mmCIF file of C-alpha atoms and ligand atoms in Angstrom:
data_model
loop_
_atom_site.group_PDB
_atom_site.id
_atom_site.type_symbol
_atom_site.label_atom_id
_atom_site.label_comp_id
_atom_site.label_asym_id
_atom_site.label_seq_id
_atom_site.Cartn_x
_atom_site.Cartn_y
_atom_site.Cartn_z
ATOM 1 C CA UNK U 285 -53.843 51.037 -25.545
ATOM 2 C CA UNK U 286 -56.107 53.653 -24.037
ATOM 3 C CA UNK U 287 -57.555 52.801 -20.648
ATOM 4 C CA UNK U 288 -61.280 52.466 -21.328
ATOM 5 C CA UNK U 289 -62.373 53.605 -17.891
ATOM 6 C CA UNK U 290 -60.226 56.732 -18.051
ATOM 7 C CA UNK U 291 -61.456 57.409 -21.582
ATOM 8 C CA UNK U 292 -65.037 57.198 -20.380
ATOM 9 C CA UNK U 293 -64.396 59.452 -17.379
ATOM 10 C CA UNK U 294 -62.671 62.003 -19.603
ATOM 11 C CA UNK U 295 -65.088 61.985 -22.496
ATOM 12 C CA UNK U 296 -68.257 62.080 -20.388
ATOM 13 C CA UNK U 297 -67.859 65.020 -18.027
ATOM 14 C CA UNK U 298 -70.298 65.052 -15.153
ATOM 15 C CA UNK U 299 -73.700 66.676 -15.570
ATOM 16 C CA UNK U 300 -72.863 69.633 -13.319
ATOM 17 C CA UNK U 301 -69.969 70.687 -15.555
ATOM 18 C CA UNK U 302 -72.054 70.013 -18.653
ATOM 19 C CA UNK U 303 -74.867 72.258 -17.374
ATOM 20 C CA UNK U 304 -72.370 74.902 -16.303
ATOM 21 C CA UNK U 305 -70.734 74.892 -19.766
ATOM 22 C CA UNK U 306 -74.185 75.082 -21.356
ATOM 23 C CA UNK U 307 -74.975 78.083 -19.121
ATOM 24 C CA UNK U 308 -71.828 79.905 -20.236
ATOM 25 C CA UNK U 309 -72.745 79.305 -23.859
ATOM 26 C CA UNK U 310 -76.344 80.479 -23.321
ATOM 27 C CA UNK U 311 -75.140 83.600 -21.507
ATOM 28 C CA UNK U 312 -73.017 84.473 -24.541
ATOM 29 C CA UNK U 313 -76.057 83.947 -26.805
ATOM 30 C CA UNK U 314 -78.886 85.639 -24.875
ATOM 31 C CA UNK U 315 -77.160 87.762 -22.241
ATOM 32 C CA UNK U 316 -75.947 86.942 -18.760
ATOM 33 C CA UNK U 317 -79.066 88.368 -17.073
ATOM 34 C CA UNK U 318 -81.339 85.934 -18.927
ATOM 35 C CA UNK U 319 -79.747 82.712 -17.697
ATOM 36 C CA UNK U 320 -80.469 81.467 -14.155
ATOM 37 C CA UNK U 321 -77.557 79.216 -13.489
ATOM 38 C CA UNK U 322 -78.038 77.209 -10.288
ATOM 39 C CA UNK U 323 -75.685 74.470 -11.482
ATOM 40 C CA UNK U 324 -72.248 74.766 -9.894
ATOM 41 C CA UNK U 325 -71.014 75.275 -6.323
ATOM 42 C CA UNK U 326 -68.612 78.128 -6.983
ATOM 43 C CA UNK U 327 -68.733 80.545 -4.002
ATOM 44 C CA UNK U 328 -70.244 83.865 -5.076
ATOM 45 C CA UNK U 329 -68.580 85.942 -2.377
ATOM 46 C CA UNK U 330 -64.954 87.050 -2.633
ATOM 47 C CA UNK U 331 -62.191 85.696 -0.421
ATOM 48 C CA UNK U 332 -61.675 87.858 2.709
ATOM 49 C CA UNK U 333 -59.374 90.894 2.241
ATOM 50 C CA UNK U 334 -56.861 89.215 4.580
ATOM 51 C CA UNK U 335 -56.182 86.648 1.834
ATOM 52 C CA UNK U 336 -55.126 89.311 -0.644
ATOM 53 C CA UNK U 337 -53.048 91.108 1.980
ATOM 54 C CA UNK U 338 -51.257 87.863 2.789
ATOM 55 C CA UNK U 339 -50.546 87.131 -0.883
ATOM 56 C CA UNK U 340 -49.084 90.617 -1.315
ATOM 57 C CA UNK U 341 -46.926 90.110 1.760
ATOM 58 C CA UNK U 342 -45.722 86.715 0.510
ATOM 59 C CA UNK U 343 -44.745 88.170 -2.858
ATOM 60 C CA UNK U 344 -42.078 90.207 -1.054
ATOM 61 C CA UNK U 345 -40.285 86.996 -0.016
ATOM 62 C CA UNK U 346 -37.411 85.506 -2.040
ATOM 63 C CA UNK U 347 -39.196 83.672 -4.883
ATOM 64 C CA UNK U 348 -36.876 80.661 -4.859
ATOM 65 C CA UNK U 349 -37.994 79.994 -1.290
ATOM 66 C CA UNK U 350 -41.609 81.114 -1.654
ATOM 67 C CA UNK U 351 -42.238 78.855 -4.638
ATOM 68 C CA UNK U 352 -40.053 75.964 -3.519
ATOM 69 C CA UNK U 353 -41.106 72.397 -2.691
ATOM 70 C CA UNK U 354 -42.251 71.628 0.810
ATOM 71 C CA UNK U 355 -42.023 68.225 2.465
ATOM 72 C CA UNK U 356 -44.697 65.906 1.037
ATOM 73 C CA UNK U 357 -47.271 66.399 3.860
ATOM 74 C CA UNK U 358 -46.783 70.171 3.792
ATOM 75 C CA UNK U 359 -44.975 72.805 5.844
ATOM 76 C CA UNK U 360 -44.531 71.862 9.486
ATOM 77 C CA UNK U 361 -45.616 75.330 10.644
ATOM 78 C CA UNK U 362 -48.851 75.096 8.631
ATOM 79 C CA UNK U 363 -49.636 71.580 9.868
ATOM 80 C CA UNK U 364 -49.111 72.896 13.403
ATOM 81 C CA UNK U 365 -51.527 75.781 12.789
ATOM 82 C CA UNK U 366 -54.167 73.320 11.515
ATOM 83 C CA UNK U 367 -53.700 71.053 14.551
ATOM 84 C CA UNK U 368 -53.904 74.034 16.943
ATOM 85 C CA UNK U 369 -57.058 75.225 15.203
ATOM 86 C CA UNK U 370 -58.708 71.819 15.577
ATOM 87 C CA UNK U 371 -57.726 71.658 19.234
ATOM 88 C CA UNK U 372 -59.001 75.156 19.981
ATOM 89 C CA UNK U 373 -62.280 74.760 18.126
ATOM 90 C CA UNK U 374 -63.223 71.198 18.911
ATOM 91 C CA UNK U 375 -61.176 70.296 21.982
ATOM 92 C CA UNK U 376 -59.524 67.329 20.261
ATOM 93 C CA UNK U 377 -55.868 66.707 21.122
ATOM 94 C CA UNK U 378 -54.801 67.086 17.495
ATOM 95 C CA UNK U 379 -51.102 66.986 16.630
ATOM 96 C CA UNK U 380 -49.322 68.318 13.550
ATOM 97 C CA UNK U 381 -47.951 64.796 12.973
ATOM 98 C CA UNK U 382 -51.453 63.687 11.923
ATOM 99 C CA UNK U 383 -52.149 66.530 9.443
ATOM 100 C CA UNK U 384 -51.422 66.146 5.714
ATOM 101 C CA UNK U 385 -51.913 69.213 3.485
ATOM 102 C CA UNK U 386 -53.664 68.517 0.171
ATOM 103 C CA UNK U 387 -54.875 70.053 -3.056
ATOM 104 C CA UNK U 388 -58.412 70.551 -1.757
ATOM 105 C CA UNK U 389 -60.904 68.051 -0.380
ATOM 106 C CA UNK U 390 -60.764 66.026 -3.593
ATOM 107 C CA UNK U 391 -57.154 64.998 -3.047
ATOM 108 C CA UNK U 392 -57.844 64.518 0.663
ATOM 109 C CA UNK U 393 -60.617 62.050 -0.179
ATOM 110 C CA UNK U 394 -58.602 60.150 -2.804
ATOM 111 C CA UNK U 395 -55.726 59.828 -0.358
ATOM 112 C CA UNK U 396 -57.959 58.710 2.503
ATOM 113 C CA UNK U 397 -59.793 56.077 0.475
ATOM 114 C CA UNK U 398 -56.543 54.714 -0.981
ATOM 115 C CA UNK U 399 -54.866 54.649 2.444
ATOM 116 C CA UNK U 400 -57.409 52.444 4.198
ATOM 117 C CA UNK U 401 -58.935 50.189 1.539
ATOM 118 C CA UNK U 402 -57.938 47.199 -0.570
ATOM 119 C CA UNK U 403 -59.362 46.301 -3.977
ATOM 120 C CA UNK U 404 -62.604 44.385 -3.450
ATOM 121 C CA UNK U 405 -63.561 46.305 -0.293
ATOM 122 C CA UNK U 406 -66.837 48.161 0.056
ATOM 123 C CA UNK U 407 -67.214 51.840 0.915
ATOM 124 C CA UNK U 408 -70.609 53.064 2.080
ATOM 125 C CA UNK U 409 -72.052 56.458 1.152
ATOM 126 C CA UNK U 410 -75.345 58.009 2.112
ATOM 127 C CA UNK U 411 -77.427 58.859 -0.925
ATOM 128 C CA UNK U 412 -77.849 61.387 -2.358
ATOM 129 C CA UNK U 413 -74.101 62.083 -2.357
ATOM 130 C CA UNK U 414 -71.329 64.105 -4.038
ATOM 131 C CA UNK U 415 -70.888 62.166 -7.274
ATOM 132 C CA UNK U 416 -67.106 62.094 -7.267
ATOM 133 C CA UNK U 417 -67.196 59.632 -4.339
ATOM 134 C CA UNK U 418 -67.999 56.943 -6.872
ATOM 135 C CA UNK U 419 -64.987 57.764 -9.047
ATOM 136 C CA UNK U 420 -62.746 57.890 -5.974
ATOM 137 C CA UNK U 421 -63.775 54.552 -4.534
ATOM 138 C CA UNK U 422 -63.810 52.767 -7.887
ATOM 139 C CA UNK U 423 -60.337 54.162 -8.629
ATOM 140 C CA UNK U 424 -59.190 52.336 -5.496
ATOM 141 C CA UNK U 425 -60.774 49.120 -6.804
ATOM 142 C CA UNK U 426 -63.596 49.286 -4.257
ATOM 143 C CA UNK U 427 -67.342 49.063 -4.628
ATOM 144 C CA UNK U 428 -69.450 52.042 -3.626
ATOM 145 C CA UNK U 429 -72.478 50.960 -1.623
ATOM 146 C CA UNK U 430 -75.278 53.530 -1.632
ATOM 147 C CA UNK U 431 -77.517 53.691 1.417
ATOM 148 C CA UNK U 432 -80.369 56.207 1.098
ATOM 149 C CA UNK U 433 -80.735 58.814 3.820
ATOM 150 C CA UNK U 434 -84.075 58.861 5.627
ATOM 151 C CA UNK U 435 -86.258 60.823 3.242
ATOM 152 C CA UNK U 436 -88.452 62.034 6.123
ATOM 153 C CA UNK U 437 -85.668 64.217 7.568
ATOM 154 C CA UNK U 438 -82.538 63.535 5.469
ATOM 155 C CA UNK U 439 -80.609 62.150 8.429
ATOM 156 C CA UNK U 440 -78.445 59.018 8.400
ATOM 157 C CA UNK U 441 -80.657 55.945 8.343
ATOM 158 C CA UNK U 442 -79.000 53.891 11.085
ATOM 159 C CA UNK U 443 -81.127 50.769 10.475
ATOM 160 C CA UNK U 444 -80.399 50.812 6.754
ATOM 161 C CA UNK U 445 -76.692 51.306 7.488
ATOM 162 C CA UNK U 446 -76.770 48.374 9.939
ATOM 163 C CA UNK U 447 -78.140 46.186 7.178
ATOM 164 C CA UNK U 448 -75.556 47.392 4.638
ATOM 165 C CA UNK U 449 -72.374 46.934 6.705
ATOM 166 C CA UNK U 450 -70.675 43.570 6.238
ATOM 167 C CA UNK U 451 -67.213 42.032 6.552
ATOM 168 C CA UNK U 452 -66.116 43.754 3.330
ATOM 169 C CA UNK U 453 -66.982 47.235 4.606
ATOM 170 C CA UNK U 454 -63.741 49.159 4.969
ATOM 171 C CA UNK U 455 -65.085 52.684 5.300
ATOM 172 C CA UNK U 456 -68.027 55.014 5.211
ATOM 173 C CA UNK U 457 -68.002 58.539 3.804
ATOM 174 C CA UNK U 458 -70.241 61.144 5.401
ATOM 175 C CA UNK U 459 -70.658 64.771 4.392
ATOM 176 C CA UNK U 460 -72.257 67.312 6.708
ATOM 177 C CA UNK U 461 -73.286 70.047 5.982
ATOM 178 C CA UNK U 462 -74.326 68.119 2.956
ATOM 179 C CA UNK U 463 -73.970 68.574 -0.758
ATOM 180 C CA UNK U 464 -76.527 68.233 -2.407
ATOM 181 C CA UNK U 465 -79.258 68.281 0.284
ATOM 182 C CA UNK U 466 -78.038 71.039 2.647
ATOM 183 C CA UNK U 467 -78.838 68.919 5.707
ATOM 184 C CA UNK U 468 -76.648 68.763 8.832
ATOM 185 C CA UNK U 469 -76.526 65.500 10.782
ATOM 186 C CA UNK U 470 -77.482 66.054 14.417
ATOM 187 C CA UNK U 471 -75.243 65.078 17.308
ATOM 188 C CA UNK U 472 -77.674 62.298 18.230
ATOM 189 C CA UNK U 473 -77.512 60.957 14.672
ATOM 190 C CA UNK U 474 -73.680 60.980 14.736
ATOM 191 C CA UNK U 475 -73.652 59.319 18.167
ATOM 192 C CA UNK U 476 -75.982 56.585 16.879
ATOM 193 C CA UNK U 477 -73.732 56.093 13.861
ATOM 194 C CA UNK U 478 -70.639 55.880 16.069
ATOM 195 C CA UNK U 479 -72.296 53.260 18.303
ATOM 196 C CA UNK U 480 -73.215 51.207 15.250
ATOM 197 C CA UNK U 481 -69.702 51.378 13.796
ATOM 198 C CA UNK U 482 -68.091 50.385 17.098
ATOM 199 C CA UNK U 483 -70.448 47.412 17.308
ATOM 200 C CA UNK U 484 -69.705 46.379 13.708
ATOM 201 C CA UNK U 485 -65.946 46.760 14.207
ATOM 202 C CA UNK U 486 -66.204 44.321 17.110
ATOM 203 C CA UNK U 487 -68.398 41.947 15.137
ATOM 204 C CA UNK U 488 -66.065 41.820 12.111
ATOM 205 C CA UNK U 489 -62.782 42.263 13.951
ATOM 206 C CA UNK U 490 -61.383 45.063 11.804
ATOM 207 C CA UNK U 491 -61.599 48.838 11.707
ATOM 208 C CA UNK U 492 -64.338 50.574 9.771
ATOM 209 C CA UNK U 493 -63.031 54.050 9.065
ATOM 210 C CA UNK U 494 -65.317 57.041 8.941
ATOM 211 C CA UNK U 495 -64.192 59.533 6.305
ATOM 212 C CA UNK U 496 -65.784 62.853 7.201
ATOM 213 C CA UNK U 497 -65.862 65.179 4.199
ATOM 214 C CA UNK U 498 -66.240 68.679 5.625
ATOM 215 C CA UNK U 499 -65.761 71.445 3.047
ATOM 216 C CA UNK U 500 -68.958 73.179 4.225
ATOM 217 C CA UNK U 501 -68.197 72.946 7.953
ATOM 218 C CA UNK U 502 -68.452 76.722 8.514
ATOM 219 C CA UNK U 503 -71.455 77.356 6.273
ATOM 220 C CA UNK U 504 -74.488 76.872 8.489
ATOM 221 C CA UNK U 505 -77.658 78.776 9.307
ATOM 222 C CA UNK U 506 -77.721 78.269 13.049
ATOM 223 C CA UNK U 507 -77.274 74.479 13.159
ATOM 224 C CA UNK U 508 -74.446 72.974 15.213
ATOM 225 C CA UNK U 509 -72.149 70.742 13.191
ATOM 226 C CA UNK U 510 -70.830 68.026 15.504
ATOM 227 C CA UNK U 511 -67.106 67.375 14.977
ATOM 228 C CA UNK U 512 -67.232 63.737 13.984
ATOM 229 C CA UNK U 513 -63.794 62.824 15.346
ATOM 230 C CA UNK U 514 -65.060 63.691 18.837
ATOM 231 C CA UNK U 515 -67.625 60.892 18.598
ATOM 232 C CA UNK U 516 -65.828 58.138 16.711
ATOM 233 C CA UNK U 517 -62.134 57.360 17.109
ATOM 234 C CA UNK U 518 -61.569 55.836 13.667
ATOM 235 C CA UNK U 519 -62.320 59.113 11.907
ATOM 236 C CA UNK U 520 -60.382 60.709 9.075
ATOM 237 C CA UNK U 521 -61.349 64.326 8.405
ATOM 238 C CA UNK U 522 -61.119 65.722 4.871
ATOM 239 C CA UNK U 523 -61.258 69.502 4.735
ATOM 240 C CA UNK U 524 -60.973 72.257 2.140
ATOM 241 C CA UNK U 525 -60.865 76.043 2.199
ATOM 242 C CA UNK U 526 -62.630 76.084 -1.188
ATOM 243 C CA UNK U 527 -65.942 77.197 0.273
ATOM 244 C CA UNK U 528 -65.106 78.705 3.687
ATOM 245 C CA UNK U 529 -62.530 81.152 2.276
ATOM 246 C CA UNK U 530 -63.893 81.163 -1.320
ATOM 247 C CA UNK U 531 -60.690 79.646 -2.734
ATOM 248 C CA UNK U 532 -61.937 76.730 -4.864
ATOM 249 C CA UNK U 533 -59.438 77.263 -7.675
ATOM 250 C CA UNK U 534 -56.449 77.455 -5.373
ATOM 251 C CA UNK U 535 -56.768 73.810 -4.358
ATOM 252 C CA UNK U 536 -55.960 73.807 -0.671
ATOM 253 C CA UNK U 537 -57.202 71.526 2.096
ATOM 254 C CA UNK U 538 -56.014 68.762 4.410
ATOM 255 C CA UNK U 539 -56.433 65.254 5.755
ATOM 256 C CA UNK U 540 -56.530 64.899 9.530
ATOM 257 C CA UNK U 541 -56.172 61.368 10.884
ATOM 258 C CA UNK U 542 -57.638 61.400 14.385
ATOM 259 C CA UNK U 543 -55.039 61.163 17.116
ATOM 260 C CA UNK U 544 -57.553 59.017 19.019
ATOM 261 C CA UNK U 545 -57.302 56.176 16.524
ATOM 262 C CA UNK U 546 -55.602 53.027 17.842
ATOM 263 C CA UNK U 547 -53.295 52.782 14.848
ATOM 264 C CA UNK U 548 -53.128 56.535 14.166
ATOM 265 C CA UNK U 549 -49.436 56.638 13.243
ATOM 266 C CA UNK U 550 -49.775 53.684 10.843
ATOM 267 C CA UNK U 551 -52.850 55.132 9.176
ATOM 268 C CA UNK U 552 -51.007 58.419 8.792
ATOM 269 C CA UNK U 553 -48.042 56.575 7.230
ATOM 270 C CA UNK U 554 -50.506 55.023 4.767
ATOM 271 C CA UNK U 555 -51.910 58.503 4.069
ATOM 272 C CA UNK U 556 -48.371 59.657 3.209
ATOM 273 C CA UNK U 557 -47.948 56.574 1.027
ATOM 274 C CA UNK U 558 -51.235 57.212 -0.757
ATOM 275 C CA UNK U 559 -50.229 60.842 -1.312
ATOM 276 C CA UNK U 560 -47.001 59.603 -2.852
ATOM 277 C CA UNK U 561 -48.621 56.885 -4.950
ATOM 278 C CA UNK U 562 -51.276 59.256 -6.293
ATOM 279 C CA UNK U 563 -48.939 62.205 -6.815
ATOM 280 C CA UNK U 564 -50.650 64.400 -4.208
ATOM 281 C CA UNK U 565 -47.551 65.668 -2.462
ATOM 282 C CA UNK U 566 -46.544 69.188 -1.454
ATOM 283 C CA UNK U 567 -49.871 71.038 -1.698
ATOM 284 C CA UNK U 568 -49.680 74.517 -3.335
ATOM 285 C CA UNK U 569 -47.159 76.236 -1.138
ATOM 286 C CA UNK U 570 -48.397 79.833 -1.507
ATOM 287 C CA UNK U 571 -51.803 78.797 -0.307
ATOM 288 C CA UNK U 572 -50.415 76.710 2.514
ATOM 289 C CA UNK U 573 -48.862 79.987 3.670
ATOM 290 C CA UNK U 574 -52.122 81.856 3.097
ATOM 291 C CA UNK U 575 -54.201 79.515 5.236
ATOM 292 C CA UNK U 576 -51.459 79.570 7.863
ATOM 293 C CA UNK U 577 -52.437 83.141 8.755
ATOM 294 C CA UNK U 578 -56.051 83.224 7.500
ATOM 295 C CA UNK U 579 -57.333 80.049 9.184
ATOM 296 C CA UNK U 580 -59.345 82.061 11.712
ATOM 297 C CA UNK U 581 -60.896 84.415 9.135
ATOM 298 C CA UNK U 582 -64.669 84.169 9.537
ATOM 299 C CA UNK U 583 -66.693 82.799 6.642
ATOM 300 C CA UNK U 584 -69.119 85.333 5.223
ATOM 301 C CA UNK U 585 -72.250 83.234 5.621
ATOM 302 C CA UNK U 586 -74.480 86.327 5.521
ATOM 303 C CA UNK U 587 -74.670 86.500 1.738
ATOM 304 C CA UNK U 588 -75.707 82.831 1.490
ATOM 305 C CA UNK U 589 -78.214 83.245 4.320
ATOM 306 C CA UNK U 590 -79.827 86.104 2.421
ATOM 307 C CA UNK U 591 -79.974 84.084 -0.814
ATOM 308 C CA UNK U 592 -81.402 81.125 1.068
ATOM 309 C CA UNK U 593 -84.161 83.293 2.447
ATOM 310 C CA UNK U 594 -85.016 84.913 -0.903
ATOM 311 C CA UNK U 595 -85.081 81.582 -2.733
ATOM 312 C CA UNK U 596 -87.070 79.692 -0.078
ATOM 313 C CA UNK U 597 -89.650 82.486 0.174
ATOM 314 C CA UNK U 598 -90.011 82.587 -3.592
ATOM 315 C CA UNK U 599 -90.442 78.824 -3.889
ATOM 316 C CA UNK U 600 -92.943 78.867 -0.996
ATOM 317 C CA UNK U 601 -94.997 81.440 -2.868
ATOM 318 C CA UNK U 602 -94.833 79.416 -6.056
ATOM 319 C CA UNK U 603 -95.767 76.184 -4.282
ATOM 320 C CA UNK U 604 -92.552 74.187 -4.694
ATOM 321 C CA UNK U 605 -91.548 71.613 -2.109
ATOM 322 C CA UNK U 606 -87.957 71.622 -0.824
ATOM 323 C CA UNK U 607 -85.792 70.648 2.157
ATOM 324 C CA UNK U 608 -85.073 73.749 4.290
ATOM 325 C CA UNK U 609 -81.261 73.760 4.294
ATOM 326 C CA UNK U 610 -79.327 73.839 7.575
ATOM 327 C CA UNK U 611 -75.983 74.362 5.885
ATOM 328 C CA UNK U 612 -73.915 74.547 2.663
ATOM 329 C CA UNK U 613 -75.457 76.571 -0.201
ATOM 330 C CA UNK U 614 -77.674 74.051 -1.954
ATOM 331 C CA UNK U 615 -81.434 73.708 -2.037
ATOM 332 C CA UNK U 616 -82.901 70.258 -2.634
ATOM 333 C CA UNK U 617 -86.111 70.857 -4.523
ATOM 334 C CA UNK U 618 -88.754 68.217 -5.283
ATOM 335 C CA UNK U 619 -89.068 67.712 -9.028
ATOM 336 C CA UNK U 620 -92.586 68.113 -10.400
ATOM 337 C CA UNK U 621 -92.356 64.702 -12.050
ATOM 338 C CA UNK U 622 -90.676 61.458 -11.041
ATOM 339 C CA UNK U 623 -88.048 61.714 -13.775
ATOM 340 C CA UNK U 624 -85.651 64.367 -12.478
ATOM 341 C CA UNK U 625 -83.596 64.295 -15.697
ATOM 342 C CA UNK U 626 -86.704 65.216 -17.674
ATOM 343 C CA UNK U 627 -87.576 67.875 -15.085
ATOM 344 C CA UNK U 628 -84.095 69.387 -15.348
ATOM 345 C CA UNK U 629 -84.494 69.435 -19.151
ATOM 346 C CA UNK U 630 -87.871 71.159 -18.790
ATOM 347 C CA UNK U 631 -86.236 73.789 -16.551
ATOM 348 C CA UNK U 632 -83.461 74.239 -19.086
ATOM 349 C CA UNK U 633 -86.034 75.275 -21.655
ATOM 350 C CA UNK U 634 -86.628 78.334 -19.396
ATOM 351 C CA UNK U 635 -82.872 78.882 -19.013
ATOM 352 C CA UNK U 636 -83.178 77.699 -15.438
ATOM 353 C CA UNK U 637 -80.253 75.355 -14.763
ATOM 354 C CA UNK U 638 -80.958 72.777 -12.051
ATOM 355 C CA UNK U 639 -78.918 69.625 -11.457
ATOM 356 C CA UNK U 640 -80.979 66.413 -11.488
ATOM 357 C CA UNK U 641 -80.847 64.072 -8.477
ATOM 358 C CA UNK U 642 -79.598 61.285 -10.760
ATOM 359 C CA UNK U 643 -76.184 63.013 -10.617
ATOM 360 C CA UNK U 644 -76.088 62.334 -6.883
ATOM 361 C CA UNK U 645 -77.461 58.819 -6.736
ATOM 362 C CA UNK U 646 -80.944 60.149 -5.974
ATOM 363 C CA UNK U 647 -84.289 60.221 -7.711
ATOM 364 C CA UNK U 648 -87.111 62.741 -8.036
ATOM 365 C CA UNK U 649 -85.338 65.912 -6.879
ATOM 366 C CA UNK U 650 -83.093 68.632 -8.292
ATOM 367 C CA UNK U 651 -80.300 70.644 -6.689
ATOM 368 C CA UNK U 652 -80.247 74.433 -6.889
ATOM 369 C CA UNK U 653 -76.897 76.022 -5.912
ATOM 370 C CA UNK U 654 -77.735 79.405 -4.468
ATOM 371 C CA UNK U 655 -74.143 80.649 -4.247
ATOM 372 C CA UNK U 656 -75.035 83.109 -7.005
ATOM 373 C CA UNK U 657 -76.040 86.773 -6.985
ATOM 374 C CA UNK U 658 -79.301 87.567 -5.199
ATOM 375 C CA UNK U 659 -80.294 89.557 -8.299
ATOM 376 C CA UNK U 660 -80.146 86.367 -10.370
ATOM 377 C CA UNK U 661 -82.322 84.587 -7.811
ATOM 378 C CA UNK U 662 -84.916 87.373 -7.858
ATOM 379 C CA UNK U 663 -84.870 87.543 -11.659
ATOM 380 C CA UNK U 664 -85.307 83.781 -11.942
ATOM 381 C CA UNK U 665 -88.839 83.978 -10.525
ATOM 382 C CA UNK U 666 -90.466 84.039 -13.925
ATOM 383 C CA UNK U 667 -88.532 80.942 -15.001
ATOM 384 C CA UNK U 668 -89.604 78.984 -11.881
ATOM 385 C CA UNK U 669 -93.157 80.205 -12.492
ATOM 386 C CA UNK U 670 -93.142 79.119 -16.128
ATOM 387 C CA UNK U 671 -91.694 75.726 -15.151
ATOM 388 C CA UNK U 672 -94.501 75.215 -12.642
ATOM 389 C CA UNK U 673 -97.043 76.201 -15.280
ATOM 390 C CA UNK U 674 -95.650 73.477 -17.585
ATOM 391 C CA UNK U 675 -96.922 70.898 -15.086
ATOM 392 C CA UNK U 676 -100.380 72.352 -14.414
HETATM 393 N N1 PLP C 52 -66.783 67.203 -1.204
HETATM 394 C C1 PLP C 52 -67.922 67.854 -1.430
HETATM 395 C C2 PLP C 52 -69.145 67.403 -0.713
HETATM 396 C C3 PLP C 52 -67.980 68.916 -2.329
HETATM 397 O O1 PLP C 52 -69.141 69.540 -2.545
HETATM 398 C C4 PLP C 52 -66.790 69.303 -3.006
HETATM 399 C C5 PLP C 52 -66.807 70.394 -3.981
HETATM 400 O O2 PLP C 52 -67.798 70.953 -4.354
HETATM 401 C C6 PLP C 52 -65.625 68.593 -2.735
HETATM 402 C C7 PLP C 52 -65.645 67.557 -1.836
HETATM 403 C C8 PLP C 52 -64.346 68.941 -3.431
HETATM 404 O O3 PLP C 52 -63.740 70.030 -2.821
HETATM 405 P P1 PLP C 52 -62.398 70.666 -3.392
HETATM 406 O O4 PLP C 52 -62.787 71.664 -4.414
HETATM 407 O O5 PLP C 52 -61.737 71.279 -2.214
HETATM 408 O O6 PLP C 52 -61.585 69.579 -3.978
#
């Protein structure tokens, strides 16, 4: 018999994909230049030339070796490069033994949640949040507990988190720079969170793991992104090169279990077990080899910074309210009515595709992904204008 939950997940794709598919269809009908698709987070800038050069170099290697299996956690040399990179950038004594290569951040998150939870546990997220967190935690038999961020500044609400943590809390997922809001949690905010978690670990007598989802780590507009593992020992970092190197379709990332954790080796063994149980072993080998040499390639944030400026200026002129983003490539825009689904529908009527906050466990906002061409942003002015006029 079909598994009902899987059937539901498969037959009701998430709203972002639905809007994106709608955009493709509309582009075919009315022309690409007439659709302003702010729906999906596909990087609009190409991967650095070094990626192509590395692929060409790799293609010269014997294919039976190049395309062969690696050990389940990945190639030792690549895990070493990741550990060295973490040590050099953040000063943490990272070792290759604690790095597990994955098919992007998605697999890293599934593995992490499965490794450190039991069915019936609770996992806290800060709302609004990347919607797949719910699927991940529920797949592990856990309950997702949503704690709203402070709406005044979109930082972690430490008092609300204090009230939400209980003996069933196994983990918390944080994401900074954040999708969908674009906020970056300050060092003070992370330090306050760490102090709270330490206190709650003592109170309940078990670890509360902090899963730090960091695919946008390099995409910032001047803000410092504190490296969470430097502030809280029970941290598991989930990373992806999807955004930083514009490689979302190549599915490459990693889990790093902090070497500072008391039971680091055991947690890492559970990570390996979760990888095995979920079938996330031996991440794409070509792209393990690509990141091995391209890990220090700078992210081209310039194009996103320019888009951010154009879009913010335009929305200022039109009188929209939004959260000035510190990182990632999303703008969190206040809907002009309480019902963000209805607002997104109203925008759609102008071929302006905005994702409603309801997709992220929020209310009253929409997300605009500005990882698109700056021409599209400029051309979308009339659609934003017409949408505003609908509400006047
Ligand atoms: N986490 C966040 C916050 C994201 O925005 C995304 C993708 O957009 C992911 C995880 C998944 O990343 P990946 O494509 O590497 O699986």
